[in-house]
Tab-separated table of C-alpha atoms and ligand atoms in Angstrom:
chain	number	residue	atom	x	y	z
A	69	UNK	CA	0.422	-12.459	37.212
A	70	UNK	CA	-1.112	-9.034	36.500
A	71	UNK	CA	1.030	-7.580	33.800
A	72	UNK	CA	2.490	-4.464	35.193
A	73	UNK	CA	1.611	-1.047	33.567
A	74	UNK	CA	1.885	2.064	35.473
A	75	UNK	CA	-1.763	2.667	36.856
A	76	UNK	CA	-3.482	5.445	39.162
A	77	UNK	CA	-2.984	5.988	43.097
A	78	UNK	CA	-6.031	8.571	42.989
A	79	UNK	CA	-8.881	7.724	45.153
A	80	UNK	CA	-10.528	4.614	43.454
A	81	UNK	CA	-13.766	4.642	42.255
A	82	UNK	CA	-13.348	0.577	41.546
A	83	UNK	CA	-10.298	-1.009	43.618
A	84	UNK	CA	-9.783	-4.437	42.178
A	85	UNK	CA	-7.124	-6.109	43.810
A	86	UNK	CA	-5.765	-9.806	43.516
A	87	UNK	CA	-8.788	-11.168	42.061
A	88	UNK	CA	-9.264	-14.726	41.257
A	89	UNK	CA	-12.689	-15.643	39.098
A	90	UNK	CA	-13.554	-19.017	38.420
A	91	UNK	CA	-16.654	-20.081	36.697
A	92	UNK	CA	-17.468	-24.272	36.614
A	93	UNK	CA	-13.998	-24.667	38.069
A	94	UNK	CA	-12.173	-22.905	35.460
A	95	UNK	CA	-10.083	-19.650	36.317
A	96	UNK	CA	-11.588	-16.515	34.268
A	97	UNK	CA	-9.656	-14.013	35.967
A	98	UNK	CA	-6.113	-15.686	37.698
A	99	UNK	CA	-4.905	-12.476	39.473
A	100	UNK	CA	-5.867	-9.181	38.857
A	101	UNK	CA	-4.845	-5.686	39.844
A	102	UNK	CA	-5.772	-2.746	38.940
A	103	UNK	CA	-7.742	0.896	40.479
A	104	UNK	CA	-9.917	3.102	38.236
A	105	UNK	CA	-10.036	6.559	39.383
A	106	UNK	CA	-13.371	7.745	39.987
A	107	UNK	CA	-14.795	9.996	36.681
A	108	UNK	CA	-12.440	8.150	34.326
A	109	UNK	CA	-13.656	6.762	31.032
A	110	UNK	CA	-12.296	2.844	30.713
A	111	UNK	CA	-12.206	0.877	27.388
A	112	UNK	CA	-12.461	-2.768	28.658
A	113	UNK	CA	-10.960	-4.569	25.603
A	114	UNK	CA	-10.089	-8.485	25.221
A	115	UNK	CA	-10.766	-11.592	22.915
A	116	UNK	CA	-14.242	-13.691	23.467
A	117	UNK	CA	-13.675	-15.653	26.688
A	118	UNK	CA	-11.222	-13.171	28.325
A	119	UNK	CA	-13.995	-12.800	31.154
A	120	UNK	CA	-15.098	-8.946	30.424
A	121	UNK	CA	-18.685	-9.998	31.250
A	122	UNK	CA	-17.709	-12.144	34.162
A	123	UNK	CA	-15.770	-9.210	36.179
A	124	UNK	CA	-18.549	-6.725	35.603
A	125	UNK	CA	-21.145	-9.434	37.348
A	126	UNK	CA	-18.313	-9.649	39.730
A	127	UNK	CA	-18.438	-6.210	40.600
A	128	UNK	CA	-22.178	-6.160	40.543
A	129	UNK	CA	-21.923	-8.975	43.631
A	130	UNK	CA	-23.499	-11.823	41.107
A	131	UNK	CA	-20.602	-13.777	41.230
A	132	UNK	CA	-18.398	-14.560	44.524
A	133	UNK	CA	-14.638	-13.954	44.081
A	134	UNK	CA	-12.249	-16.587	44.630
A	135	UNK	CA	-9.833	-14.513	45.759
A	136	UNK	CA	-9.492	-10.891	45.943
A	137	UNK	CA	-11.318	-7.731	46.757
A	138	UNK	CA	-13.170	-5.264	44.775
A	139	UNK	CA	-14.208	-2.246	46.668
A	140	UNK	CA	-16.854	0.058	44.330
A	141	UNK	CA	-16.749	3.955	45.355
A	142	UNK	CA	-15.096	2.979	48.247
A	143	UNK	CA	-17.332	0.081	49.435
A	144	UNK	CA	-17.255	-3.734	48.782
A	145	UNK	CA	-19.063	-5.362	46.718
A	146	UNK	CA	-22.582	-5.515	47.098
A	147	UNK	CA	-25.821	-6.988	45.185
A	148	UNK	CA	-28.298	-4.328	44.245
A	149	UNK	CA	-25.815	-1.816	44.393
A	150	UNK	CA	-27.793	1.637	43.587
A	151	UNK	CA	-23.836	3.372	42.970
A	152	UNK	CA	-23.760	1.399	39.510
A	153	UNK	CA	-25.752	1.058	36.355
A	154	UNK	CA	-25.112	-1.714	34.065
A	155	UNK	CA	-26.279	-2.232	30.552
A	156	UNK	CA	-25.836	-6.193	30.386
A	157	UNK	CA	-24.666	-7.291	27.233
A	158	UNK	CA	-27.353	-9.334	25.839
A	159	UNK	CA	-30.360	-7.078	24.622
A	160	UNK	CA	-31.812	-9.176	21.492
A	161	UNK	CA	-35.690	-8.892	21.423
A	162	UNK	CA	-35.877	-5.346	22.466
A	163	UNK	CA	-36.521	-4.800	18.353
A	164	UNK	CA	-39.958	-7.198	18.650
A	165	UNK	CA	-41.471	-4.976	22.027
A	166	UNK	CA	-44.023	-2.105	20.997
A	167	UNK	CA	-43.333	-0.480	24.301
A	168	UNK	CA	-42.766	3.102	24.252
A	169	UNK	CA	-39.694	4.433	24.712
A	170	UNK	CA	-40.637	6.531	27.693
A	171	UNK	CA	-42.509	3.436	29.434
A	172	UNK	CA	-39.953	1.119	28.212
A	173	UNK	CA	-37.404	3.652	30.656
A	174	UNK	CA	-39.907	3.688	33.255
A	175	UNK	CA	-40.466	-0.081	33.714
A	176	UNK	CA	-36.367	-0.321	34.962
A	177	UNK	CA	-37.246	2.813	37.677
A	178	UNK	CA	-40.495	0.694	38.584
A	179	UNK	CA	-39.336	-2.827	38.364
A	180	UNK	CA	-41.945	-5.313	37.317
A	181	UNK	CA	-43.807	-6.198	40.022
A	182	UNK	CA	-46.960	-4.257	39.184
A	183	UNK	CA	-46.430	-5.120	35.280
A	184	UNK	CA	-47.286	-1.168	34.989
A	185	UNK	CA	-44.776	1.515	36.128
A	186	UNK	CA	-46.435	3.133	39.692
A	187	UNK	CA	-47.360	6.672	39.081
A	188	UNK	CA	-44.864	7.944	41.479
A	189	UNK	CA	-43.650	11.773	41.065
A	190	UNK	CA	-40.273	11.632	42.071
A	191	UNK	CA	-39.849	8.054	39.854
A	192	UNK	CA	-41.391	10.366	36.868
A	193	UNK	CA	-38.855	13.270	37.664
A	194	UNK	CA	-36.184	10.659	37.229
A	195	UNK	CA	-37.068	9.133	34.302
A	196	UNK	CA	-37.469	12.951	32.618
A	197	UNK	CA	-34.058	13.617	33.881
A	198	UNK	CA	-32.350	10.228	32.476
A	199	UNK	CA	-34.337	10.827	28.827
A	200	UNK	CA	-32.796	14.483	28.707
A	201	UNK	CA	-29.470	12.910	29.602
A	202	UNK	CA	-29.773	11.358	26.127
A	203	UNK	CA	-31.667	13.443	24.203
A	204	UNK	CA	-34.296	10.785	24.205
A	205	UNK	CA	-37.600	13.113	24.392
A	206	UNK	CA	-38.344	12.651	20.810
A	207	UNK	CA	-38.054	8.771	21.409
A	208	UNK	CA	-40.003	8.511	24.095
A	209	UNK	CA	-43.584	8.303	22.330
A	210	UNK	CA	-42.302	6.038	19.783
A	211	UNK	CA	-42.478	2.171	20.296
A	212	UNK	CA	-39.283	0.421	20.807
A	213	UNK	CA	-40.068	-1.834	17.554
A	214	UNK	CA	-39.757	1.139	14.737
A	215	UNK	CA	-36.280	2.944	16.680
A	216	UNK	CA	-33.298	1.962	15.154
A	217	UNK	CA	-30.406	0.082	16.955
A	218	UNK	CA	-28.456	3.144	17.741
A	219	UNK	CA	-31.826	5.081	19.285
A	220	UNK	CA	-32.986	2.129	21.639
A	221	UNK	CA	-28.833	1.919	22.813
A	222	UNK	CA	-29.749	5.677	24.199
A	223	UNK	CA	-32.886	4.434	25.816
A	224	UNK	CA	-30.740	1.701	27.645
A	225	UNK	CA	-28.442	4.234	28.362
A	226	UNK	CA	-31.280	6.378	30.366
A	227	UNK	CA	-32.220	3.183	31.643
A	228	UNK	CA	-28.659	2.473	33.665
A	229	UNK	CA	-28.517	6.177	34.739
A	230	UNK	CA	-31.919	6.163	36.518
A	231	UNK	CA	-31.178	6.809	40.109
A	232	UNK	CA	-28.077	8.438	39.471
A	233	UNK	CA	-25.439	5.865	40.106
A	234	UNK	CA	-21.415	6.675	39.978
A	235	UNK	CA	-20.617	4.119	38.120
A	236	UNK	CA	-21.755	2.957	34.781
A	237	UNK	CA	-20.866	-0.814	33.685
A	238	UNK	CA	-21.899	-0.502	30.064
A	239	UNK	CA	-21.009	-4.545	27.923
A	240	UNK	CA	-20.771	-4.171	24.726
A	241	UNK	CA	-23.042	-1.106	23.751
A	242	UNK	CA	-21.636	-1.071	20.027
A	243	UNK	CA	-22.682	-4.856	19.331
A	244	UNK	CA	-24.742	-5.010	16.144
A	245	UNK	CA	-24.414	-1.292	15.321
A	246	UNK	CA	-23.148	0.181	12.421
A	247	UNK	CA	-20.392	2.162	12.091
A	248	UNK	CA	-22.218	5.321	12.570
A	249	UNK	CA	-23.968	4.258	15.420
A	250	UNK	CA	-21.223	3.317	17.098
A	251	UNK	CA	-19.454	6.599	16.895
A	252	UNK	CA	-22.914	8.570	17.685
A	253	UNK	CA	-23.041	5.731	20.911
A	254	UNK	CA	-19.692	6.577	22.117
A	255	UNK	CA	-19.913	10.262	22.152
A	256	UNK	CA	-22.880	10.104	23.842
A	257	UNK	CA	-21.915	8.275	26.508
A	258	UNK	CA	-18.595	10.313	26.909
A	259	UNK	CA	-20.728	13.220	27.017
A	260	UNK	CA	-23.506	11.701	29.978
A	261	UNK	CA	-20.145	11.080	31.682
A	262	UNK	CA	-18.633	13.964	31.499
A	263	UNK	CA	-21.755	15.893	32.470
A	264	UNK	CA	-22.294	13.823	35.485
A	265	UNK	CA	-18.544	13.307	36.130
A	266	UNK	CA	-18.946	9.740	36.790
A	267	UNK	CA	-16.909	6.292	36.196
A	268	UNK	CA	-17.348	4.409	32.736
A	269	UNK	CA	-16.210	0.876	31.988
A	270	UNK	CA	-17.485	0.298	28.580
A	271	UNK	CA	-16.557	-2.779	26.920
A	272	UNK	CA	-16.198	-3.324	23.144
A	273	UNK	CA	-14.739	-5.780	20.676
A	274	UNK	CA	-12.832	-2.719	18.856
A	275	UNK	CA	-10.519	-0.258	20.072
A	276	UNK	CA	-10.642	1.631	17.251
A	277	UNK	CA	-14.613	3.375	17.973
A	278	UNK	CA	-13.148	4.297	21.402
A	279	UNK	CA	-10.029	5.663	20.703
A	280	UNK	CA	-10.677	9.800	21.340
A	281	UNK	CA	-12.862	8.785	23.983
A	282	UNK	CA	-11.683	6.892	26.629
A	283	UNK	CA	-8.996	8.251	29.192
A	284	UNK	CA	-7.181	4.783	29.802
A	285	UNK	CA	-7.748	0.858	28.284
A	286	UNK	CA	-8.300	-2.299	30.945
A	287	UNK	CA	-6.900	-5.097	28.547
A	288	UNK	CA	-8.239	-8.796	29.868
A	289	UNK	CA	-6.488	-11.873	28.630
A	290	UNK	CA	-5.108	-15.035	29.489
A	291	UNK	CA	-6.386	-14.171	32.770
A	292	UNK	CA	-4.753	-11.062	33.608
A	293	UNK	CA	-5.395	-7.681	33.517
A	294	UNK	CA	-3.713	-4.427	32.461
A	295	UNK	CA	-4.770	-1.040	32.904
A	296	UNK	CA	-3.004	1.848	31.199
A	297	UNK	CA	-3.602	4.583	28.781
A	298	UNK	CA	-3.138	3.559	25.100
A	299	UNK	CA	0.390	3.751	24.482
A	300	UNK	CA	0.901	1.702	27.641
A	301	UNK	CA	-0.890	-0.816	27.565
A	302	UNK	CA	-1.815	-1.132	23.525
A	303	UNK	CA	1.527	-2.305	22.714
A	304	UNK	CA	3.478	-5.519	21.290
A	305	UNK	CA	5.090	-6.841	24.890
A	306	UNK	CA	1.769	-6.323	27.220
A	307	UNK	CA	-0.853	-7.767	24.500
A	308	UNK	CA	1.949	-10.506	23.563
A	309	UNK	CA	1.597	-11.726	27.410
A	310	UNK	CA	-2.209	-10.937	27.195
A	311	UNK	CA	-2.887	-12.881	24.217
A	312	UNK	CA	-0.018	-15.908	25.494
A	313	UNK	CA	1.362	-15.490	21.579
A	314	UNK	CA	3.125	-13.102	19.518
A	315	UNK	CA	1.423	-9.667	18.857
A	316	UNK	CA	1.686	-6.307	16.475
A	317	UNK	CA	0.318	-3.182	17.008
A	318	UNK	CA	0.324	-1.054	14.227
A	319	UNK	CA	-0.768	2.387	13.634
A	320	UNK	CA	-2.093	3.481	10.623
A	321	UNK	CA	-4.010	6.890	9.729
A	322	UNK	CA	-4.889	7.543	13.874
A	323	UNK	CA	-6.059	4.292	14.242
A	324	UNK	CA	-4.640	1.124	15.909
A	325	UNK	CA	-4.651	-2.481	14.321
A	326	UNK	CA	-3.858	-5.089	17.060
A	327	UNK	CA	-2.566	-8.483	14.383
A	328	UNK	CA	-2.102	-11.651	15.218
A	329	UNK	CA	0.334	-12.772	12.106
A	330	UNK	CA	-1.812	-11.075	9.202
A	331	UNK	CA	-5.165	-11.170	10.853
A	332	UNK	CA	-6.912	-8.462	13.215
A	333	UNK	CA	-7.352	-9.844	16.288
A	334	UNK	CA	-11.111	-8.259	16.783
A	335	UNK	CA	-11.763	-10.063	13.603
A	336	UNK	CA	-10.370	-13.562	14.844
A	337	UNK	CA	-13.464	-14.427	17.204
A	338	UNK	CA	-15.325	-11.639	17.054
A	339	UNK	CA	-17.002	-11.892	13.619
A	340	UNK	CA	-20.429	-12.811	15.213
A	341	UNK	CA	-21.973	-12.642	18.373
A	342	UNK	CA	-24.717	-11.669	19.452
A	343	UNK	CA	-26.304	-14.405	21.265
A	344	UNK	CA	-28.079	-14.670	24.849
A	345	UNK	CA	-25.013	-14.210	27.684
A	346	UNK	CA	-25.073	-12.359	31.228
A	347	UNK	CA	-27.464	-12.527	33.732
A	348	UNK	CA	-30.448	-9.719	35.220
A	349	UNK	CA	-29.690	-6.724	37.707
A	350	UNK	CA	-32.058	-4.600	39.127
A	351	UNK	CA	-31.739	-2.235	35.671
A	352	UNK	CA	-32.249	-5.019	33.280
A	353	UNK	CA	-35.340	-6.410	32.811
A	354	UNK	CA	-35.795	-6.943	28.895
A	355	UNK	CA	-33.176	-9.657	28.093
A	356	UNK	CA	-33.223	-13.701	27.786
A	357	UNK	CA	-31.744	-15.461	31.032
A	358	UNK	CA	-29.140	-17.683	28.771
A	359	UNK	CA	-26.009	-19.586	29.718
A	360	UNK	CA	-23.059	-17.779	28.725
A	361	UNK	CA	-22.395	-19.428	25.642
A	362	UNK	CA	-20.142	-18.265	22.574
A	363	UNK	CA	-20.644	-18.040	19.000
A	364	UNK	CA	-17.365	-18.865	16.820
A	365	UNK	CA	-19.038	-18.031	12.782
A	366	UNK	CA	-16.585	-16.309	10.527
A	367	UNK	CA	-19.493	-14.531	8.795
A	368	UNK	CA	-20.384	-10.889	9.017
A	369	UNK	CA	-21.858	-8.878	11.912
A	370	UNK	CA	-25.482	-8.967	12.227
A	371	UNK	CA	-27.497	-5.949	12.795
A	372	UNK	CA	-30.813	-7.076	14.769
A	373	UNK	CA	-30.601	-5.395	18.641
B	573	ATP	N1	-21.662	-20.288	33.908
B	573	ATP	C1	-20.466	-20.553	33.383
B	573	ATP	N2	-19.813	-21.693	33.664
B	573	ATP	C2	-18.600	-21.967	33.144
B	573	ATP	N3	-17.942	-21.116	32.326
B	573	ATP	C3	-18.558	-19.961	31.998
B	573	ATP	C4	-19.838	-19.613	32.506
B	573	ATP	N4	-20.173	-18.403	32.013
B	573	ATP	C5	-19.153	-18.019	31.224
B	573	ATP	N5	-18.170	-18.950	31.223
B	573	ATP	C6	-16.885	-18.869	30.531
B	573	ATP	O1	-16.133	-17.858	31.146
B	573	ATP	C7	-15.278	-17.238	30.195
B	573	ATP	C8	-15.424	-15.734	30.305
B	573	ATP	O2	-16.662	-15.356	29.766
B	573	ATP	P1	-17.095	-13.854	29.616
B	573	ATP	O3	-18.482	-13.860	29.120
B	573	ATP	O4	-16.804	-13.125	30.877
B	573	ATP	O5	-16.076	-13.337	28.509
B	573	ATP	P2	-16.118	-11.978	27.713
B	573	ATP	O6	-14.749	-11.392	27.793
B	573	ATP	O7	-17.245	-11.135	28.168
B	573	ATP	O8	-16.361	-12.489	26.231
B	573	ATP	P3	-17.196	-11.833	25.025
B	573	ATP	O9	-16.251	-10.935	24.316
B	573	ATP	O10	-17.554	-13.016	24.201
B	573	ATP	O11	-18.389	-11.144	25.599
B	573	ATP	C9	-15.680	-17.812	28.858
B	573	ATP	O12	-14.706	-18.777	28.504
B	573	ATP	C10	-17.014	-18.469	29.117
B	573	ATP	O13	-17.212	-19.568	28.282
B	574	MG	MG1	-18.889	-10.392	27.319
């Protein structure tokens, strides 16, 4: 069922093959296919629902496969695992915590068991390496409550890269940014990767913010999967099968509008949503434990992270 684009043979770092996801007995993921080389930057793209959230936690070893394998760097899937970082995509009520940003970093090297971060050298080296990563000295001192939405996204970036994993699983880092943010988010993190030559999966609502960014696009939908570079996968036959109705792509000034009949498909279900979803990982310690649940307003985005 996986829609066939051409994809890589290089040594994977994330091997995904004929992988079935089901979540309350209904199929998220029906067969996917698909290998990311390792030190490539990925654009996961795909309506609300398509299951970008659920194959990350797959990957992560929080969900069981139904079918399938998923090897990461080589290895299979495991719970814990210290190769990958992972921004989950719920963060709301980091804007209320007076934290600052340098303990705020620390508490996801410590863990909480203490409540205080141990005063361990080596954990201290780290978390001076991961706020250099992202230019986050100057944030460090400040509380979390007066940064702005695009300053605490490069804390949680330092965060995810503490301990140095391979691969970064970052959901939805440009939720509830502006458009400026979003840009300044993106380079950012295409810089950290380049740096540290590791994997990226970064999933967004819009292509358009990731367009001289990523290397190829992993396109979820109707419970397939395609992974290509732009032009072969952002087109009207593949997102036609992805979407299960009739799709244009048109391009316009550099950047790429994806319409179903006259309406943008990012702006179909994607108009707000920003409410608790995902689950913890060792990394994560500062978001609601929700249920997965989807918003479908028509108003405008909001801006609270
Ligand atoms: N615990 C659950 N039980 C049953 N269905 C679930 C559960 N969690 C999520 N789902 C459903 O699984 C589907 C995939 O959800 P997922 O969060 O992976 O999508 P997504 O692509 O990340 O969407 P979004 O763009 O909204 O973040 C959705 O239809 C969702 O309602
Ligand atoms: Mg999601």
């Amino acid at each position: 069922m996986t829609v066939s684009v051409s994809m890589s043979v290089k040594a994977g770092a994330l091997e995904v093959e004929h992988v079935v996801l089901e979540l309350g007995g209904r199929p998220i993921l029906k067969d996917a296919s698909f290998t990311v080389a390792a030190g490539e930057f990925i654009g996961v793209l795909g309506p609300n629902g398509a299951g970008k959230t659920t194959l990350m936690r797959a990957m992560l070893g929080l969900l069981p496969l139904s079918k399938g394998t998923i090897r990461v760097n080589g290895a299979a899937v495991v719970r814990g695992n210290p190769s990958i970082g992972y921004m989950p995509q719920t963060r709301s009520g980091l804007a209320g915590r007076h934290v600052r940003g340098r303990d705020f970093v620390a508490m996801a090297a410590d863990g909480h068991r203490w409540g205080l971060p141990r005063a361990n050298a080596a954990a201290r080296a780290d978390v001076d390496r991961v706020l250099d990563l992202v230019d986050g000295k100057t944030l460090a001192t400040r509380p979390l409550s007066e940064l702005s939405g695009g300053e605490r996204q490069r804390l949680l970036l330092a965060q995810c890269l503490l301990g140095n994993p391979k691969l970064l699983l970052l959901d939805e880092p440009l939720i509830s940014l502006d458009p400026r943010h979003q840009t300044g988010v993106v380079d950012l993190v295409r810089r950290v990767q380049r740096e540290l030559g590791i994997t990226v999966l970064f999933s967004a609502h819009e292509l358009n913010p990731l367009l001289n960014a990523i290397d190829r696009v992993l396109y979820l939908g109707n419970g397939r999967a395609a992974l290509g570079t732009i032009d072969e996968v952002i087109t009207k036959p593949v997102l036609s099968q992805l979407y299960g109705s009739p799709i244009d792509v048109m391009h316009v000034n550099g950047r790429i509008f994806v319409m179903a009949g006259d309406v943008e498909v990012d702006k179909l279900d994607h108009a707000h949503e920003d409410g608790p979803d995902g689950d913890s990982h060792a990394h994560d310690h500062d978001h609601d434990h929700g249920h997965g649940h989807h918003h479908h307003h028509t108003g405008t985005h909001s801006h609270d992270v």
